[in-house]
């Protein structure tokens, strides 16, 4: 069965510093991979997704992620953190079941220090 | 275009009470989902509906029932609430073409406390 792990339940970065949120997955089929962001007291919204093709995926708000099959990873990065990036980030995988089921990781809470 | 809407936003129940969480989407999506979110556990799927008239159990269905009333609406019912059901509940929808490449759209959530 598919699964997702996210290293670090809490990550703190200084404003302007690199953001790196780690995601590793397991899947018996070629995965579809997603990063979602959740701002306080809101639902989740899509940041970016990998389906097929280019392994470096660009999303909203300056985020990008690279699919590395050999490392079974899909880490999320942003060159320069902004205060507004403080949120919960979820990595997710799909593609293994007969319907559009998505498996979510436990989430990483990002804090941005001024 | 409101996307996915949920009611109520907050609810406090006593153990043993029942309630129904309502969800509606206006994007003409086929698939709808109910998740619960608990600290450190991400989102866990409670029930899923691939299309009007069909529902399937997810990871944590015990204590819940669902109804796909029509293509737009998907409700979640707690027949006899328990403190373990204290959580934030999210409804989501997906275009549902079975290709896995489409993202899910989430509602704002219902914060439920059972005392």
Short mmCIF file of N, CA, C and O in Angstrom, two decimals, chain A:
data_model
loop_
_atom_site.label_atom_id
_atom_site.label_comp_id
_atom_site.label_asym_id
_atom_site.label_seq_id
_atom_site.Cartn_x
_atom_site.Cartn_y
_atom_site.Cartn_z
N UNK A 1 0.85 -1.19 0.00
CA UNK A 1 0.00 0.00 0.00
C UNK A 1 0.88 1.24 0.00
O UNK A 1 1.98 1.25 0.54
N UNK A 2 0.33 2.28 -0.59
CA UNK A 2 1.09 3.53 -0.63
C UNK A 2 1.16 4.17 0.76
O UNK A 2 0.24 4.03 1.57
N UNK A 3 2.27 4.87 0.98
CA UNK A 3 2.42 5.60 2.23
C UNK A 3 3.31 6.80 2.00
O UNK A 3 4.04 6.88 1.00
N UNK A 4 3.25 7.74 2.94
CA UNK A 4 4.04 8.97 2.87
C UNK A 4 4.64 9.25 4.23
O UNK A 4 3.95 9.16 5.25
N UNK A 5 5.91 9.61 4.24
CA UNK A 5 6.54 10.07 5.47
C UNK A 5 7.08 11.47 5.24
O UNK A 5 7.58 11.79 4.15
N UNK A 6 6.97 12.28 6.25
CA UNK A 6 7.49 13.64 6.20
C UNK A 6 8.45 13.80 7.38
O UNK A 6 8.04 13.67 8.53
N UNK A 7 9.71 14.06 7.06
CA UNK A 7 10.73 14.18 8.09
C UNK A 7 10.63 15.54 8.75
O UNK A 7 10.78 16.56 8.09
N UNK A 8 10.38 15.52 10.06
CA UNK A 8 10.26 16.77 10.79
C UNK A 8 8.82 17.23 10.89
O UNK A 8 8.25 17.67 9.89
N UNK A 9 8.24 17.13 12.06
CA UNK A 9 6.87 17.61 12.22
C UNK A 9 6.83 19.14 12.35
O UNK A 9 5.79 19.75 12.10
N UNK A 10 7.97 19.72 12.76
CA UNK A 10 8.06 21.18 12.87
C UNK A 10 9.39 21.63 12.27
O UNK A 10 10.44 21.06 12.58
N UNK A 11 9.33 22.63 11.43
CA UNK A 11 10.53 23.21 10.83
C UNK A 11 10.46 24.72 11.02
O UNK A 11 9.41 25.33 10.77
N UNK A 12 11.58 25.29 11.48
CA UNK A 12 11.67 26.75 11.63
C UNK A 12 12.77 27.28 10.74
O UNK A 12 13.86 26.70 10.70
N UNK A 13 12.48 28.36 10.04
CA UNK A 13 13.47 29.01 9.20
C UNK A 13 13.39 30.51 9.44
O UNK A 13 12.35 31.03 9.84
N UNK A 14 14.48 31.19 9.15
CA UNK A 14 14.48 32.64 9.23
C UNK A 14 13.90 33.22 7.95
O UNK A 14 14.02 32.62 6.87
N UNK A 15 13.30 34.37 8.06
CA UNK A 15 12.78 35.05 6.87
C UNK A 15 13.93 35.27 5.90
O UNK A 15 15.02 35.71 6.27
N UNK A 16 13.71 34.91 4.63
CA UNK A 16 14.74 35.03 3.61
C UNK A 16 15.60 33.80 3.42
O UNK A 16 16.34 33.70 2.44
N UNK A 17 15.50 32.85 4.32
CA UNK A 17 16.30 31.63 4.23
C UNK A 17 15.60 30.59 3.35
O UNK A 17 14.40 30.69 3.06
N UNK A 18 16.37 29.57 2.97
CA UNK A 18 15.84 28.48 2.16
C UNK A 18 14.85 27.65 2.97
O UNK A 18 15.08 27.32 4.14
N UNK A 19 13.75 27.30 2.32
CA UNK A 19 12.79 26.38 2.91
C UNK A 19 12.98 25.02 2.26
O UNK A 19 13.02 24.91 1.03
N UNK A 20 13.14 23.98 3.08
CA UNK A 20 13.24 22.61 2.59
C UNK A 20 12.36 21.73 3.46
O UNK A 20 12.62 21.56 4.65
N UNK A 21 11.31 21.18 2.87
CA UNK A 21 10.41 20.26 3.58
C UNK A 21 10.52 18.91 2.88
O UNK A 21 10.33 18.81 1.68
N UNK A 22 10.78 17.88 3.70
CA UNK A 22 11.10 16.58 3.13
C UNK A 22 9.89 15.65 3.06
O UNK A 22 9.06 15.63 3.98
N UNK A 23 9.82 14.92 1.96
CA UNK A 23 8.74 13.96 1.75
C UNK A 23 9.31 12.73 1.07
O UNK A 23 9.99 12.84 0.05
N UNK A 24 9.06 11.58 1.64
CA UNK A 24 9.39 10.30 1.01
C UNK A 24 8.12 9.46 0.92
O UNK A 24 7.26 9.53 1.80
N UNK A 25 8.05 8.68 -0.11
CA UNK A 25 6.84 7.90 -0.34
C UNK A 25 7.20 6.45 -0.64
O UNK A 25 8.34 6.13 -0.96
N UNK A 26 6.22 5.59 -0.51
CA UNK A 26 6.35 4.23 -1.03
C UNK A 26 5.13 3.95 -1.89
O UNK A 26 4.02 4.38 -1.57
N UNK A 27 5.37 3.25 -3.00
CA UNK A 27 4.28 2.98 -3.93
C UNK A 27 4.66 1.81 -4.82
O UNK A 27 5.81 1.72 -5.26
N UNK A 28 3.71 0.96 -5.10
CA UNK A 28 3.96 -0.19 -5.98
C UNK A 28 3.72 0.15 -7.44
O UNK A 28 3.98 -0.67 -8.32
N UNK A 29 3.22 1.37 -7.69
CA UNK A 29 2.96 1.83 -9.06
C UNK A 29 3.57 3.21 -9.21
O UNK A 29 3.89 3.86 -8.20
N UNK A 30 3.78 3.69 -10.44
CA UNK A 30 4.25 5.06 -10.60
C UNK A 30 3.33 6.02 -9.87
O UNK A 30 2.12 6.03 -10.11
N UNK A 31 3.88 6.81 -8.96
CA UNK A 31 3.01 7.63 -8.12
C UNK A 31 2.62 8.95 -8.75
O UNK A 31 3.31 9.48 -9.61
N UNK A 32 1.50 9.46 -8.29
CA UNK A 32 1.14 10.86 -8.48
C UNK A 32 1.39 11.53 -7.13
O UNK A 32 0.94 11.03 -6.10
N UNK A 33 2.08 12.64 -7.14
CA UNK A 33 2.52 13.26 -5.89
C UNK A 33 2.02 14.70 -5.80
O UNK A 33 2.01 15.42 -6.79
N UNK A 34 1.65 15.08 -4.60
CA UNK A 34 1.06 16.39 -4.38
C UNK A 34 1.66 17.02 -3.11
O UNK A 34 2.04 16.32 -2.17
N UNK A 35 1.73 18.34 -3.12
CA UNK A 35 1.95 19.10 -1.88
C UNK A 35 0.76 20.02 -1.71
O UNK A 35 0.38 20.76 -2.63
N UNK A 36 0.19 19.96 -0.49
CA UNK A 36 -0.89 20.85 -0.12
C UNK A 36 -0.43 21.73 1.04
O UNK A 36 0.39 21.32 1.86
N UNK A 37 -1.01 22.92 1.13
CA UNK A 37 -0.72 23.83 2.23
C UNK A 37 -2.02 24.13 2.97
O UNK A 37 -3.09 24.22 2.36
N UNK A 38 -1.90 24.23 4.29
CA UNK A 38 -3.06 24.56 5.12
C UNK A 38 -2.70 25.74 6.00
O UNK A 38 -1.86 25.63 6.90
N UNK A 39 -3.34 26.86 5.76
CA UNK A 39 -3.18 28.02 6.62
C UNK A 39 -4.08 27.88 7.83
O UNK A 39 -5.08 27.16 7.78
N UNK A 40 -3.77 28.55 8.92
CA UNK A 40 -4.55 28.39 10.16
C UNK A 40 -6.05 28.53 9.93
O UNK A 40 -6.50 29.47 9.28
N UNK A 41 -6.77 27.57 10.46
CA UNK A 41 -8.24 27.57 10.44
C UNK A 41 -8.82 27.57 9.02
O UNK A 41 -9.92 28.10 8.79
N UNK A 42 -8.09 26.97 8.10
CA UNK A 42 -8.58 26.85 6.73
C UNK A 42 -8.45 25.42 6.25
O UNK A 42 -7.80 24.58 6.90
N UNK A 43 -9.06 25.14 5.12
CA UNK A 43 -8.89 23.84 4.49
C UNK A 43 -7.58 23.79 3.73
O UNK A 43 -6.82 24.76 3.69
N UNK A 44 -7.30 22.63 3.13
CA UNK A 44 -6.07 22.46 2.38
C UNK A 44 -6.24 23.01 0.97
O UNK A 44 -7.32 22.94 0.40
N UNK A 45 -5.15 23.51 0.42
CA UNK A 45 -5.17 23.94 -0.97
C UNK A 45 -3.91 23.44 -1.65
O UNK A 45 -2.86 23.30 -1.03
N UNK A 46 -4.01 23.16 -2.94
CA UNK A 46 -2.92 22.57 -3.67
C UNK A 46 -1.80 23.58 -3.91
O UNK A 46 -2.04 24.70 -4.36
N UNK A 47 -0.56 23.18 -3.62
CA UNK A 47 0.62 23.96 -3.95
C UNK A 47 1.17 23.57 -5.31
O UNK A 47 1.49 24.42 -6.13
N UNK A 48 1.33 22.27 -5.50
CA UNK A 48 1.85 21.75 -6.76
C UNK A 48 1.61 20.26 -6.83
O UNK A 48 1.27 19.64 -5.82
N UNK A 49 1.80 19.71 -8.03
CA UNK A 49 1.61 18.27 -8.20
C UNK A 49 2.54 17.74 -9.28
O UNK A 49 2.92 18.46 -10.22
N UNK A 50 2.91 16.49 -9.13
CA UNK A 50 3.66 15.76 -10.16
C UNK A 50 2.79 14.61 -10.65
O UNK A 50 2.31 13.81 -9.85
N UNK A 51 2.61 14.56 -11.96
CA UNK A 51 1.87 13.44 -12.53
C UNK A 51 2.80 12.65 -13.44
O UNK A 51 3.18 11.53 -13.15
N UNK A 52 3.18 13.23 -14.55
CA UNK A 52 4.15 12.61 -15.43
C UNK A 52 4.99 13.72 -16.05
O UNK A 52 4.68 14.90 -15.91
N UNK A 53 6.06 13.34 -16.75
CA UNK A 53 6.84 14.35 -17.46
C UNK A 53 7.96 14.94 -16.61
O UNK A 53 8.64 14.23 -15.88
N UNK A 54 8.12 16.24 -16.70
CA UNK A 54 9.23 16.94 -16.03
C UNK A 54 9.22 16.66 -14.54
O UNK A 54 8.17 16.76 -13.88
N UNK A 55 10.38 16.30 -14.03
CA UNK A 55 10.46 15.91 -12.62
C UNK A 55 10.58 17.10 -11.68
O UNK A 55 10.35 16.96 -10.48
N UNK A 56 10.94 18.27 -12.20
CA UNK A 56 10.95 19.48 -11.38
C UNK A 56 9.65 20.22 -11.63
O UNK A 56 9.36 20.64 -12.75
N UNK A 57 8.88 20.35 -10.57
CA UNK A 57 7.55 20.92 -10.69
C UNK A 57 7.50 22.25 -9.96
O UNK A 57 7.93 22.34 -8.81
N UNK A 58 6.97 23.25 -10.62
CA UNK A 58 6.83 24.57 -9.99
C UNK A 58 5.38 24.77 -9.58
O UNK A 58 4.45 24.39 -10.30
N UNK A 59 5.22 25.39 -8.41
CA UNK A 59 3.88 25.63 -7.91
C UNK A 59 3.62 27.09 -7.62
O UNK A 59 4.33 27.97 -8.11
N UNK A 60 2.61 27.32 -6.80
CA UNK A 60 2.26 28.69 -6.46
C UNK A 60 3.18 29.23 -5.37
O UNK A 60 3.84 28.47 -4.68
N UNK A 61 3.23 30.54 -5.25
CA UNK A 61 3.96 31.22 -4.18
C UNK A 61 5.46 30.92 -4.18
O UNK A 61 6.09 31.01 -3.13
N UNK A 62 6.02 30.59 -5.32
CA UNK A 62 7.46 30.39 -5.43
C UNK A 62 7.97 29.03 -4.99
O UNK A 62 9.18 28.81 -4.94
N UNK A 63 7.09 28.12 -4.66
CA UNK A 63 7.49 26.78 -4.25
C UNK A 63 7.75 25.88 -5.47
O UNK A 63 7.16 26.06 -6.52
N UNK A 64 8.65 24.94 -5.28
CA UNK A 64 8.88 23.91 -6.27
C UNK A 64 9.25 22.61 -5.59
O UNK A 64 9.64 22.60 -4.42
N UNK A 65 9.13 21.51 -6.32
CA UNK A 65 9.46 20.20 -5.78
C UNK A 65 10.04 19.35 -6.90
O UNK A 65 9.69 19.52 -8.06
N UNK A 66 10.93 18.46 -6.53
CA UNK A 66 11.55 17.59 -7.51
C UNK A 66 11.25 16.13 -7.20
O UNK A 66 11.49 15.66 -6.08
N UNK A 67 10.73 15.44 -8.17
CA UNK A 67 10.46 14.00 -8.06
C UNK A 67 11.75 13.24 -8.35
O UNK A 67 12.31 13.37 -9.44
N UNK A 68 12.21 12.47 -7.37
CA UNK A 68 13.40 11.65 -7.55
C UNK A 68 13.00 10.19 -7.31
O UNK A 68 12.88 9.75 -6.16
N UNK A 69 12.84 9.48 -8.41
CA UNK A 69 12.37 8.10 -8.31
C UNK A 69 13.36 7.23 -7.55
O UNK A 69 12.96 6.39 -6.73
N UNK A 70 14.65 7.42 -7.81
CA UNK A 70 15.67 6.58 -7.18
C UNK A 70 15.71 6.75 -5.67
O UNK A 70 16.09 5.84 -4.94
N UNK A 71 15.29 7.93 -5.21
CA UNK A 71 15.29 8.20 -3.77
C UNK A 71 13.88 8.13 -3.18
O UNK A 71 13.73 8.37 -1.99
N UNK A 72 12.92 7.83 -3.99
CA UNK A 72 11.49 7.85 -3.62
C UNK A 72 11.18 9.10 -2.81
O UNK A 72 10.59 9.04 -1.72
N UNK A 73 11.58 10.25 -3.35
CA UNK A 73 11.41 11.50 -2.62
C UNK A 73 10.69 12.54 -3.48
O UNK A 73 10.70 12.48 -4.72
N UNK A 74 10.12 13.50 -2.79
CA UNK A 74 9.42 14.61 -3.45
C UNK A 74 9.52 15.80 -2.50
O UNK A 74 8.53 16.27 -1.96
N UNK A 75 10.72 16.29 -2.31
CA UNK A 75 10.96 17.37 -1.34
C UNK A 75 10.50 18.72 -1.88
O UNK A 75 10.66 19.02 -3.06
N UNK A 76 9.98 19.52 -0.99
CA UNK A 76 9.46 20.85 -1.34
C UNK A 76 10.48 21.91 -0.96
O UNK A 76 11.02 21.87 0.16
N UNK A 77 10.74 22.85 -1.86
CA UNK A 77 11.69 23.91 -1.57
C UNK A 77 11.17 25.27 -1.99
O UNK A 77 10.28 25.38 -2.85
N UNK A 78 11.73 26.28 -1.35
CA UNK A 78 11.50 27.67 -1.74
C UNK A 78 12.77 28.43 -1.41
O UNK A 78 13.28 28.30 -0.29
N UNK A 79 13.32 29.17 -2.33
CA UNK A 79 14.62 29.81 -2.11
C UNK A 79 14.65 30.79 -0.94
O UNK A 79 15.65 30.89 -0.23
N UNK A 80 13.56 31.51 -0.74
CA UNK A 80 13.58 32.58 0.26
C UNK A 80 12.23 32.60 0.99
O UNK A 80 11.20 32.92 0.41
N UNK A 81 12.27 32.28 2.27
CA UNK A 81 11.03 32.20 3.06
C UNK A 81 10.45 33.58 3.34
O UNK A 81 11.18 34.55 3.59
N UNK A 82 9.14 33.62 3.31
CA UNK A 82 8.40 34.83 3.65
C UNK A 82 7.51 34.54 4.84
O UNK A 82 7.11 33.40 5.06
N UNK A 83 7.23 35.56 5.60
CA UNK A 83 6.40 35.38 6.80
C UNK A 83 5.08 34.71 6.46
O UNK A 83 4.56 33.89 7.24
N UNK A 84 4.55 35.01 5.30
CA UNK A 84 3.26 34.45 4.90
C UNK A 84 3.32 32.96 4.57
O UNK A 84 2.28 32.34 4.35
N UNK A 85 4.53 32.39 4.55
CA UNK A 85 4.67 30.95 4.27
C UNK A 85 4.40 30.10 5.52
O UNK A 85 4.33 28.87 5.42
N UNK A 86 4.28 30.71 6.66
CA UNK A 86 4.02 29.96 7.89
C UNK A 86 2.68 29.25 7.77
O UNK A 86 1.63 29.88 7.60
N UNK A 87 2.72 27.93 7.83
CA UNK A 87 1.52 27.11 7.61
C UNK A 87 1.88 25.65 7.85
O UNK A 87 3.02 25.32 8.17
N UNK A 88 0.88 24.78 7.67
CA UNK A 88 1.09 23.33 7.72
C UNK A 88 1.17 22.84 6.28
O UNK A 88 0.35 23.23 5.44
N UNK A 89 2.14 21.97 6.02
CA UNK A 89 2.34 21.46 4.66
C UNK A 89 2.19 19.94 4.66
O UNK A 89 2.77 19.24 5.49
N UNK A 90 1.41 19.46 3.71
CA UNK A 90 1.14 18.04 3.60
C UNK A 90 1.59 17.51 2.25
O UNK A 90 1.22 18.06 1.21
N UNK A 91 2.36 16.44 2.29
CA UNK A 91 2.71 15.71 1.08
C UNK A 91 1.69 14.58 0.91
O UNK A 91 1.20 14.02 1.91
N UNK A 92 1.36 14.25 -0.33
CA UNK A 92 0.34 13.22 -0.56
C UNK A 92 0.68 12.42 -1.81
O UNK A 92 1.35 12.93 -2.73
N UNK A 93 0.21 11.19 -1.85
CA UNK A 93 0.47 10.29 -2.99
C UNK A 93 -0.82 9.61 -3.39
O UNK A 93 -1.69 9.35 -2.56
N UNK A 94 -0.95 9.33 -4.67
CA UNK A 94 -2.10 8.57 -5.15
C UNK A 94 -1.69 7.71 -6.34
O UNK A 94 -0.55 7.78 -6.80
N UNK A 95 -2.61 6.89 -6.81
CA UNK A 95 -2.37 6.12 -8.02
C UNK A 95 -2.43 4.63 -7.85
O UNK A 95 -2.38 3.89 -8.83
N UNK A 96 -2.58 4.15 -6.63
CA UNK A 96 -2.48 2.71 -6.40
C UNK A 96 -3.84 2.02 -6.33
O UNK A 96 -3.93 0.83 -6.59
N UNK A 97 -4.86 2.75 -5.98
CA UNK A 97 -6.17 2.13 -5.80
C UNK A 97 -7.05 2.35 -7.03
O UNK A 97 -6.68 3.08 -7.95
N UNK A 98 -8.19 1.75 -7.02
CA UNK A 98 -9.07 1.80 -8.18
C UNK A 98 -9.88 3.09 -8.23
O UNK A 98 -10.61 3.30 -9.17
N UNK A 99 -9.75 3.94 -7.25
CA UNK A 99 -10.44 5.21 -7.30
C UNK A 99 -9.47 6.30 -6.88
O UNK A 99 -8.32 6.03 -6.62
N UNK A 100 -9.96 7.53 -6.84
CA UNK A 100 -9.03 8.65 -6.65
C UNK A 100 -8.66 8.85 -5.19
O UNK A 100 -8.77 9.94 -4.66
N UNK A 101 -8.23 7.81 -4.56
CA UNK A 101 -7.86 7.90 -3.15
C UNK A 101 -6.48 8.52 -3.02
O UNK A 101 -5.55 8.15 -3.73
N UNK A 102 -6.35 9.43 -2.09
CA UNK A 102 -5.09 10.12 -1.84
C UNK A 102 -4.64 9.80 -0.43
O UNK A 102 -5.43 9.88 0.51
N UNK A 103 -3.38 9.43 -0.29
CA UNK A 103 -2.80 9.16 1.03
C UNK A 103 -1.99 10.38 1.44
O UNK A 103 -1.07 10.80 0.71
N UNK A 104 -2.32 10.93 2.60
CA UNK A 104 -1.65 12.12 3.09
C UNK A 104 -0.58 11.75 4.11
O UNK A 104 -0.75 10.83 4.91
N UNK A 105 0.51 12.51 4.09
CA UNK A 105 1.50 12.40 5.15
C UNK A 105 1.02 13.11 6.40
O UNK A 105 -0.03 13.76 6.38
N UNK A 106 1.77 12.99 7.49
CA UNK A 106 1.34 13.56 8.77
C UNK A 106 1.45 15.08 8.84
O UNK A 106 0.91 15.68 9.76
N UNK A 107 2.14 15.68 7.90
CA UNK A 107 2.24 17.13 7.88
C UNK A 107 3.51 17.66 8.53
O UNK A 107 4.08 17.04 9.43
N UNK A 108 3.95 18.82 8.05
CA UNK A 108 5.07 19.55 8.64
C UNK A 108 4.63 20.98 8.88
O UNK A 108 4.15 21.64 7.95
N UNK A 109 4.77 21.43 10.11
CA UNK A 109 4.42 22.80 10.45
C UNK A 109 5.63 23.69 10.23
O UNK A 109 6.69 23.47 10.83
N UNK A 110 5.49 24.68 9.38
CA UNK A 110 6.58 25.60 9.07
C UNK A 110 6.39 26.91 9.82
O UNK A 110 5.35 27.56 9.70
N UNK A 111 7.40 27.29 10.57
CA UNK A 111 7.43 28.60 11.23
C UNK A 111 8.49 29.46 10.56
O UNK A 111 9.56 28.96 10.21
N UNK A 112 8.19 30.73 10.38
CA UNK A 112 9.14 31.65 9.78
C UNK A 112 9.47 32.73 10.81
O UNK A 112 8.57 33.44 11.28
N UNK A 113 10.74 32.82 11.13
CA UNK A 113 11.21 33.74 12.19
C UNK A 113 11.66 35.04 11.56
O UNK A 113 12.47 35.03 10.64
N UNK A 114 11.14 36.16 12.05
CA UNK A 114 11.51 37.45 11.43
C UNK A 114 12.99 37.78 11.69
O UNK A 114 13.60 37.34 12.65
#
